[in-house]
């Protein structure tokens, strides 16, 4: 039986149990000791590049592991909680296109709560990529083979043992003893332990962007996975209470970055469309806490809708500046925007202003950012008004120009609630009469004296009360069987759910005997496909 305990995209920790055997995954084991039947399996070592006819003829299911293959017959799949093995996976690590294509094909064919074993594949330099791809179990075969070849294994690559074993670069027990085999095994174990910590912290992606740079094929695997947005996004948490570091060019393709952009264009509803001002970002988050944005806000004085242009998120309406990842990212600031940034961000600007037709659009930017906005707005059929002068939007002349441009425009109280609810839940809510009250740390959305939502400080998400859910038209609902939850809701109790639900989303739980409100621990596909694990962490329950 296998149960996932923590998810970070496709990477996860879990517990596999079979009789007295308990494995905390991801882990590396001596399979000849733990699963001795593997040594006597026949007709399982089918090459990955074999076709379906060959698999149907020779591949046999036997023993403790279900054998998966890219070309195995459709419909043949492991049971929920089973252990799945992919023989010869080491042969595709240098073939990134097929690596990603095949793992996606196989993963969608099996239940989400199965343990995946990649035999003879794991090295300290590639195990992060394997775990991020959804593999849970590994053996020592690959590192032992390197030992027999006189190769010293490290997380950053493989090197001649004579140059590294006794040179002081590693102080492990194997190096102290001059035992290459022990060193290589310890190096693999330590790297897996490091990834487990990254999963718990929610920083697997940051580590992977750095680690994959040690080999071109690992970079390619990362980029091919990023192209498969639907697969990666479905298991990526909607919010994390941590910083998001966008330190490489690949960061702009992270699932949570793409999701934010798409929601701004497809879901978000601005509360006013008479005038918009596009502003530069700031190092400090949320932007409104920075000195520069206090100057901008003082000049605008609620006479236009404030939208921030930034990399890698493209456009951040003022209402969304505190929500993850807009209120949580750090990016290297050089003033230079590469071609991929220009194309991606420019397309978001074009699409947003094509959909939302403002009467006037002011651009308070300089340098490359101003050029990107100008070109995108022109493609959207908009002739913007530029207000920044020189090289500094915060200069005295620039702020004075911004004030003059705003003169004569009507002041309107800013509706932060409508835009946030449309972005988070994909629904246009009538927010008349709703107000935000309270200080940071205890902010609530009220209508008269009724609390509808609380605002989570760590992520910026709105948490609906039962009264709040009444305004959301059934969106983000999880349907359960006829029972009253006595704690968290497990996956077997879920009989249906909104396909938009992702890990970390606020959800409304509805059954014939009770309703509840809480936070999703799984995405929609995993809720429906799993037979084990917590689906929803329940906050409140009400019997009906």
XYZ file of C-alpha atoms in Angstrom:
544
model
C 0.000 0.000 0.000
C 1.317 3.454 -0.877
C 0.102 6.770 0.511
C 1.398 10.189 -0.473
C 2.101 12.391 2.556
C 3.417 15.604 0.996
C 3.273 16.973 -2.551
C 5.431 19.511 -4.315
C 4.372 19.361 -7.935
C 5.166 15.859 -9.210
C 7.688 15.324 -6.411
C 6.255 13.839 -3.245
C 7.008 12.062 -0.014
C 5.060 8.960 0.917
C 4.831 5.750 2.893
C 4.866 2.315 1.273
C 3.872 -0.618 3.476
C 3.678 -4.312 2.713
C 3.410 -6.650 5.662
C 6.189 -5.688 8.073
C 8.008 -3.667 5.415
C 7.645 0.119 5.677
C 9.471 2.504 3.311
C 9.480 6.267 3.700
C 9.860 7.588 0.172
C 11.661 8.877 -1.761
C 14.410 6.477 -0.755
C 17.179 4.217 -2.029
C 17.309 0.581 -1.003
C 19.185 -2.641 -1.683
C 16.428 -4.302 -3.683
C 18.022 -7.756 -3.546
C 17.435 -7.677 0.219
C 14.130 -5.782 0.344
C 12.447 -7.306 -2.709
C 14.309 -10.583 -3.375
C 11.685 -11.731 -5.889
C 12.981 -9.127 -8.346
C 16.031 -11.306 -8.920
C 13.919 -14.142 -10.323
C 11.492 -12.131 -12.481
C 11.392 -13.081 -16.148
C 10.010 -11.293 -19.213
C 10.110 -7.912 -17.476
C 13.244 -6.331 -18.932
C 11.570 -5.113 -22.124
C 13.487 -2.246 -23.810
C 11.725 1.117 -23.507
C 11.977 1.665 -27.250
C 10.088 -1.562 -28.042
C 6.699 -1.189 -29.730
C 3.281 -2.268 -28.505
C 3.266 -5.544 -30.414
C 6.560 -6.562 -28.811
C 5.250 -5.643 -25.338
C 2.022 -7.550 -25.799
C 3.994 -10.594 -26.880
C 6.725 -10.653 -24.246
C 5.883 -8.423 -21.267
C 4.435 -10.400 -18.360
C 3.081 -9.100 -15.065
C 4.466 -11.014 -12.094
C 5.884 -10.495 -8.633
C 5.541 -7.586 -6.244
C 5.891 -4.800 -8.841
C 3.567 -3.885 -11.674
C 5.663 -3.439 -14.830
C 4.865 -0.263 -16.756
C 6.081 0.452 -20.271
C 5.443 3.365 -22.672
C 3.946 0.974 -25.232
C 2.120 -1.392 -22.872
C -1.503 -2.065 -23.862
C -3.956 0.704 -23.008
C -6.122 -0.088 -20.025
C -3.572 -2.345 -18.341
C -2.781 -0.494 -15.147
C -1.709 -1.046 -11.574
C -4.111 -1.018 -8.663
C -4.314 2.007 -6.389
C -1.529 1.863 -3.803
C 0.581 -0.571 -5.809
C 4.281 -0.396 -6.645
C 5.092 0.344 -10.300
C 8.477 -0.419 -11.872
C 9.793 0.968 -15.175
C 12.660 -1.296 -16.299
C 15.499 0.306 -18.268
C 14.564 3.866 -17.303
C 18.286 4.697 -17.193
C 18.391 4.291 -20.988
C 16.131 7.310 -21.578
C 17.735 9.866 -19.256
C 19.885 11.076 -22.151
C 16.810 11.300 -24.419
C 14.877 14.221 -22.860
C 12.027 14.361 -25.368
C 11.063 10.711 -24.886
C 11.835 10.903 -21.152
C 9.075 13.466 -20.692
C 6.692 11.998 -23.276
C 6.872 8.519 -21.788
C 6.600 9.502 -18.135
C 3.511 11.580 -18.938
C 1.945 8.719 -20.892
C 2.583 6.219 -18.118
C 1.613 8.504 -15.234
C -1.778 9.275 -16.780
C -2.380 5.548 -17.224
C -1.990 4.646 -13.538
C -3.696 5.846 -10.334
C -1.976 8.833 -8.698
C -1.345 6.939 -5.452
C 1.077 4.345 -6.844
C 4.755 4.150 -5.879
C 7.156 4.442 -8.845
C 10.477 2.597 -8.988
C 13.253 3.514 -11.460
C 15.775 0.638 -11.304
C 19.457 1.198 -12.069
C 18.866 4.900 -12.777
C 19.715 7.056 -9.766
C 22.964 8.967 -9.413
C 23.553 11.896 -7.046
C 23.619 14.165 -10.119
C 20.240 13.119 -11.571
C 18.114 11.896 -8.657
C 16.607 15.368 -8.141
C 15.255 15.238 -11.698
C 13.975 11.680 -11.181
C 12.136 12.644 -7.991
C 10.726 15.795 -9.598
C 9.458 13.545 -12.410
C 7.417 11.496 -9.942
C 9.724 8.572 -9.073
C 9.795 7.429 -5.443
C 12.079 4.405 -5.160
C 15.679 3.823 -6.268
C 18.494 1.303 -5.878
C 22.296 1.390 -5.700
C 22.888 -0.235 -9.079
C 23.897 2.915 -10.979
C 26.330 4.181 -8.336
C 27.785 0.705 -7.821
C 28.417 0.501 -11.567
C 30.240 3.846 -11.387
C 32.318 2.427 -8.538
C 33.371 -0.529 -10.691
C 34.426 1.981 -13.364
C 36.492 4.000 -10.884
C 34.107 6.979 -10.976
C 33.585 9.337 -8.037
C 29.927 10.496 -7.824
C 28.820 13.894 -6.581
C 25.586 15.911 -6.972
C 27.361 18.062 -9.581
C 28.631 15.175 -11.717
C 30.888 12.143 -12.046
C 34.694 12.369 -11.921
C 37.784 10.103 -11.958
C 38.125 8.618 -8.485
C 41.901 9.064 -8.367
C 41.447 12.846 -8.607
C 38.680 13.194 -6.024
C 38.575 10.362 -3.473
C 41.411 11.642 -1.284
C 41.586 15.310 -2.216
C 39.495 16.685 0.663
C 36.378 17.679 -1.300
C 34.246 15.252 0.717
C 34.504 14.240 4.350
C 32.057 11.334 4.344
C 32.836 8.011 5.981
C 33.653 6.457 2.609
C 36.204 9.136 1.750
C 37.796 8.917 5.186
C 38.205 5.177 4.698
C 39.194 5.457 1.046
C 36.132 3.335 0.178
C 34.763 4.538 -3.181
C 31.684 2.297 -3.100
C 30.677 3.571 0.321
C 31.221 7.186 -0.746
C 29.073 6.815 -3.860
C 26.253 5.199 -1.895
C 26.398 7.862 0.809
C 26.401 10.628 -1.824
C 23.175 9.232 -3.306
C 21.543 8.879 0.108
C 22.475 12.427 1.112
C 21.148 13.890 -2.128
C 17.796 12.133 -1.651
C 17.663 13.413 1.940
C 18.287 16.924 0.618
C 15.389 16.624 -1.865
C 13.073 15.416 0.900
C 13.808 18.640 2.788
C 13.146 20.622 -0.401
C 9.771 18.903 -0.787
C 8.847 19.792 2.796
C 10.014 23.394 2.295
C 8.286 23.764 -1.086
C 11.521 24.690 -2.888
C 12.056 21.739 -5.235
C 11.808 23.935 -8.330
C 14.449 26.396 -7.156
C 16.817 23.519 -6.436
C 16.058 21.813 -9.740
C 16.796 24.933 -11.789
C 20.214 25.082 -10.147
C 20.959 21.350 -10.108
C 19.938 20.653 -13.698
C 22.591 23.058 -14.998
C 25.197 20.349 -14.379
C 24.093 18.428 -17.492
C 22.442 19.561 -20.755
C 20.010 16.620 -20.795
C 18.706 17.546 -17.341
C 18.080 21.136 -18.463
C 16.230 19.780 -21.501
C 14.070 17.521 -19.327
C 13.106 20.499 -17.164
C 12.181 22.557 -20.216
C 10.188 19.760 -21.864
C 8.227 19.320 -18.636
C 7.520 23.066 -18.588
C 5.971 22.744 -22.031
C 3.512 20.227 -20.600
C 1.755 22.930 -18.609
C -1.473 21.025 -17.924
C 0.330 18.068 -16.352
C 2.664 20.155 -14.217
C 0.068 22.758 -13.170
C -2.518 20.236 -11.973
C -0.265 19.117 -9.103
C 1.398 22.464 -8.329
C 0.133 24.165 -5.134
C -1.900 27.290 -5.726
C 0.005 29.091 -2.970
C 2.964 28.655 -0.642
C 3.811 30.711 2.467
C 7.427 31.154 1.282
C 9.511 33.266 -1.074
C 9.581 32.288 -4.730
C 13.015 32.851 -6.240
C 13.037 33.416 -9.986
C 16.786 33.307 -10.456
C 17.038 31.778 -13.919
C 15.530 32.300 -17.333
C 13.563 29.055 -16.896
C 11.654 30.529 -13.953
C 9.245 32.367 -16.235
C 7.920 28.965 -17.343
C 7.174 27.706 -13.834
C 3.590 26.406 -13.568
C 2.616 28.852 -10.823
C 3.964 31.777 -12.882
C 2.023 30.705 -15.981
C -1.093 30.104 -13.878
C -0.940 33.608 -12.426
C -0.604 35.133 -15.906
C -3.451 33.067 -17.321
C -5.789 33.928 -14.462
C -5.103 37.641 -14.862
C -6.074 37.418 -18.528
C -8.887 34.863 -18.413
C -10.448 35.242 -14.936
C -9.625 38.568 -13.390
C -12.311 41.296 -13.649
C -11.195 44.906 -13.072
C -13.514 47.016 -10.947
C -13.078 50.038 -13.249
C -12.188 50.511 -16.912
C -12.246 54.292 -17.312
C -8.485 54.723 -16.832
C -5.481 52.509 -16.113
C -1.909 53.337 -15.150
C 0.853 50.808 -15.816
C 3.540 51.136 -13.136
C 6.972 49.553 -12.574
C 7.461 46.920 -9.886
C 9.507 47.326 -6.727
C 11.928 45.123 -4.830
C 9.758 45.333 -1.751
C 6.561 43.258 -1.583
C 3.749 44.029 -1.536
C 4.523 46.889 -3.886
C 2.380 49.391 -1.979
C 4.714 49.107 1.022
C 7.633 50.483 -1.025
C 8.645 54.134 -1.095
C 8.302 54.339 -4.882
C 4.744 53.045 -4.922
C 3.713 55.365 -2.127
C 4.790 58.189 -4.449
C 2.809 56.720 -7.369
C -0.288 56.188 -5.249
C -0.022 59.716 -3.877
C 0.041 61.085 -7.417
C -2.780 58.884 -8.734
C -5.105 59.235 -5.730
C -7.606 56.598 -6.842
C -8.201 58.315 -10.198
C -7.113 55.299 -12.260
C -6.718 51.554 -11.969
C -3.135 50.728 -10.961
C -1.478 47.780 -12.749
C 2.131 46.785 -12.199
C 4.325 45.499 -15.042
C 6.920 43.044 -13.795
C 8.988 40.042 -14.728
C 8.208 37.190 -14.488
C 4.503 37.749 -13.688
C 3.761 40.248 -16.505
C 0.801 42.216 -15.066
C -0.204 42.478 -11.408
C -3.360 44.509 -10.738
C -3.110 46.358 -7.428
C -5.796 44.079 -5.921
C -3.562 41.052 -6.423
C -0.270 42.440 -5.136
C -0.442 40.487 -1.879
C -1.462 37.113 -3.278
C 0.997 34.316 -4.035
C 3.217 34.548 -6.036
C 2.877 38.323 -6.649
C 3.586 39.177 -3.021
C 6.285 36.566 -2.583
C 8.779 36.595 -5.462
C 12.338 37.836 -5.802
C 13.987 38.375 -9.175
C 17.497 39.514 -10.172
C 17.232 43.142 -11.278
C 19.498 44.194 -14.155
C 17.236 46.411 -16.264
C 17.709 44.003 -19.158
C 14.761 42.015 -20.508
C 15.677 39.064 -22.723
C 13.712 38.119 -25.822
C 11.681 35.373 -24.132
C 10.623 37.755 -21.357
C 9.652 40.383 -23.913
C 7.549 37.951 -25.930
C 5.769 36.301 -23.000
C 5.122 39.465 -21.011
C 4.218 41.480 -24.098
C 1.625 38.859 -25.075
C 0.001 39.038 -21.624
C -0.173 42.844 -21.844
C -1.685 42.647 -25.325
C -4.270 40.025 -24.341
C -5.255 41.786 -21.117
C -5.864 45.167 -22.736
C -7.588 43.584 -25.720
C -10.056 41.944 -23.353
C -10.433 44.883 -20.946
C -11.017 48.050 -22.970
C -9.993 51.003 -20.822
C -10.956 54.469 -22.030
C -7.446 55.765 -21.301
C -4.182 53.960 -20.593
C -1.229 55.745 -19.013
C 2.256 54.223 -19.011
C 4.542 55.303 -16.180
C 7.574 53.206 -17.148
C 11.047 53.698 -18.567
C 13.603 51.725 -20.560
C 12.829 48.246 -21.851
C 9.645 48.012 -19.777
C 8.214 51.091 -21.506
C 9.099 49.663 -24.937
C 7.441 46.319 -24.126
C 4.258 48.063 -22.936
C 4.182 50.431 -25.916
C 4.522 47.641 -28.497
C 1.945 45.432 -26.771
C -0.595 48.231 -26.393
C -0.211 49.186 -30.027
C -0.981 45.598 -31.013
C -4.088 45.854 -28.833
C -5.130 48.996 -30.721
C -4.414 51.384 -27.852
C -2.466 54.631 -28.010
C -1.061 55.106 -24.497
C -0.069 58.306 -22.729
C 3.483 58.245 -21.330
C 4.103 60.085 -18.066
C 7.647 59.158 -16.951
C 10.523 61.387 -18.023
C 14.248 60.689 -18.104
C 15.390 57.404 -16.625
C 13.472 57.420 -13.355
C 9.704 57.052 -12.846
C 10.217 58.251 -9.250
C 11.955 61.521 -10.151
C 10.296 64.808 -9.234
C 9.490 65.570 -12.885
C 8.022 62.111 -13.507
C 5.774 62.251 -10.449
C 4.652 65.763 -11.403
C 3.814 64.559 -14.931
C 1.810 61.683 -13.454
C -0.130 64.090 -11.231
C -0.917 66.346 -14.213
C -2.078 63.383 -16.302
C -4.457 62.358 -13.531
C -5.903 65.855 -13.102
C -9.567 65.964 -14.036
C -10.125 62.217 -13.758
C -12.777 61.222 -11.191
C -11.725 59.671 -7.920
C -13.335 56.300 -7.193
C -13.069 54.147 -4.092
C -11.065 51.085 -5.013
C -12.873 47.739 -4.970
C -10.219 45.228 -3.969
C -12.688 42.413 -3.318
C -14.246 41.836 -6.751
C -10.937 41.463 -8.575
C -9.482 39.122 -5.981
C -12.531 36.841 -5.924
C -12.647 36.674 -9.714
C -8.945 35.734 -9.849
C -9.118 33.150 -7.047
C -12.470 31.499 -7.774
C -13.216 32.389 -11.402
C -16.585 34.004 -10.643
C -17.890 37.581 -10.894
C -19.287 38.354 -7.440
C -21.663 41.190 -6.662
C -19.537 42.842 -3.983
C -21.858 45.766 -3.238
C -21.954 46.298 0.509
C -18.802 44.255 1.125
C -15.923 45.924 2.941
C -12.497 44.893 4.243
C -12.000 45.582 7.932
C -9.242 44.931 10.423
C -5.505 45.365 10.603
C -2.911 43.196 8.931
C -3.031 39.850 10.675
C -6.759 39.971 11.221
C -8.368 41.234 8.004
C -11.899 40.189 7.135
C -14.449 40.818 4.406
C -17.780 41.796 5.934
C -21.236 42.563 4.607
C -22.983 44.540 7.295
C -22.050 42.473 10.366
C -21.695 39.122 8.603
C -18.201 37.835 7.928
C -17.908 36.373 4.425
C -14.156 35.863 4.094
C -10.961 36.102 6.097
C -7.717 37.055 4.345
C -4.774 34.766 4.945
C -1.673 36.806 5.659
C 0.889 34.268 4.459
C -0.571 33.737 0.966
C -3.099 36.546 0.419
C -5.878 34.042 -0.373
C -9.460 34.607 0.728
C -10.915 31.949 3.054
C -14.704 31.779 2.727
C -17.063 31.212 5.629
C -20.253 29.258 4.980
C -21.945 32.598 4.258
C -19.109 33.512 1.892
C -19.545 30.336 -0.132
C -23.131 31.380 -0.855
C -21.716 34.155 -3.080
C -19.485 31.829 -5.158
C -22.131 29.998 -7.217
C -20.973 26.478 -6.417
C -17.426 26.987 -7.653
C -14.636 24.948 -5.999
C -17.043 22.381 -4.549
C -16.020 18.907 -3.415
C -18.854 16.370 -3.252
C -18.676 13.664 -0.589
C -20.632 10.532 0.210
C -23.402 10.431 2.811
C -21.388 10.891 6.004
C -20.574 13.627 8.498
C -16.817 14.391 8.450
C -15.111 13.684 11.749
C -11.880 15.452 10.876
C -10.121 15.670 7.522
C -11.786 14.156 4.443
C -9.980 11.226 2.848
C -9.899 10.584 -0.886
C -12.204 7.501 -0.795
C -14.976 9.713 0.568
C -14.881 12.075 -2.432
C -17.409 11.291 -5.174
C -16.941 14.402 -7.305
C -15.173 17.762 -7.425
C -14.667 20.911 -9.454
C -11.941 20.174 -12.053
C -10.357 23.582 -11.312
C -9.318 22.549 -7.781
C -5.577 22.483 -7.115
C -3.567 21.673 -3.962
C -3.925 24.560 -1.530
C -7.233 25.854 -2.916
C -10.060 26.823 -0.595
C -12.946 24.408 -1.163
C -16.587 23.954 -0.169
C -17.474 20.403 0.824
C -21.015 19.240 0.160
C -22.713 15.977 1.121
C -26.202 14.747 1.859
C -25.595 14.856 5.618
C -23.146 17.719 6.084
C -21.340 20.644 4.535
C -17.837 21.785 5.378
C -15.206 24.326 4.430
C -11.484 23.712 4.219
C -8.387 23.552 2.057
C -7.601 21.013 -0.669
C -4.590 18.774 -0.080
C -4.885 17.274 -3.571
C -5.762 18.504 -7.012
C -9.057 17.412 -8.579
C -7.592 14.535 -10.617
C -5.838 13.081 -7.599
C -8.944 13.416 -5.415
C -10.946 11.335 -7.858
C -8.185 8.880 -8.780
C -6.749 8.124 -5.324
C -7.955 5.593 -2.779
C -5.748 6.844 0.039
C -4.629 10.078 1.608
C -6.159 13.321 2.843
C -8.158 15.107 0.137
C -9.360 18.108 2.170
C -8.109 19.545 5.435
C -11.376 20.546 7.082
C -11.746 23.800 8.976
C -15.449 23.729 9.909
C -18.298 21.232 9.558
C -22.039 21.800 9.699
C -24.602 19.002 9.761
C -27.651 19.419 7.529
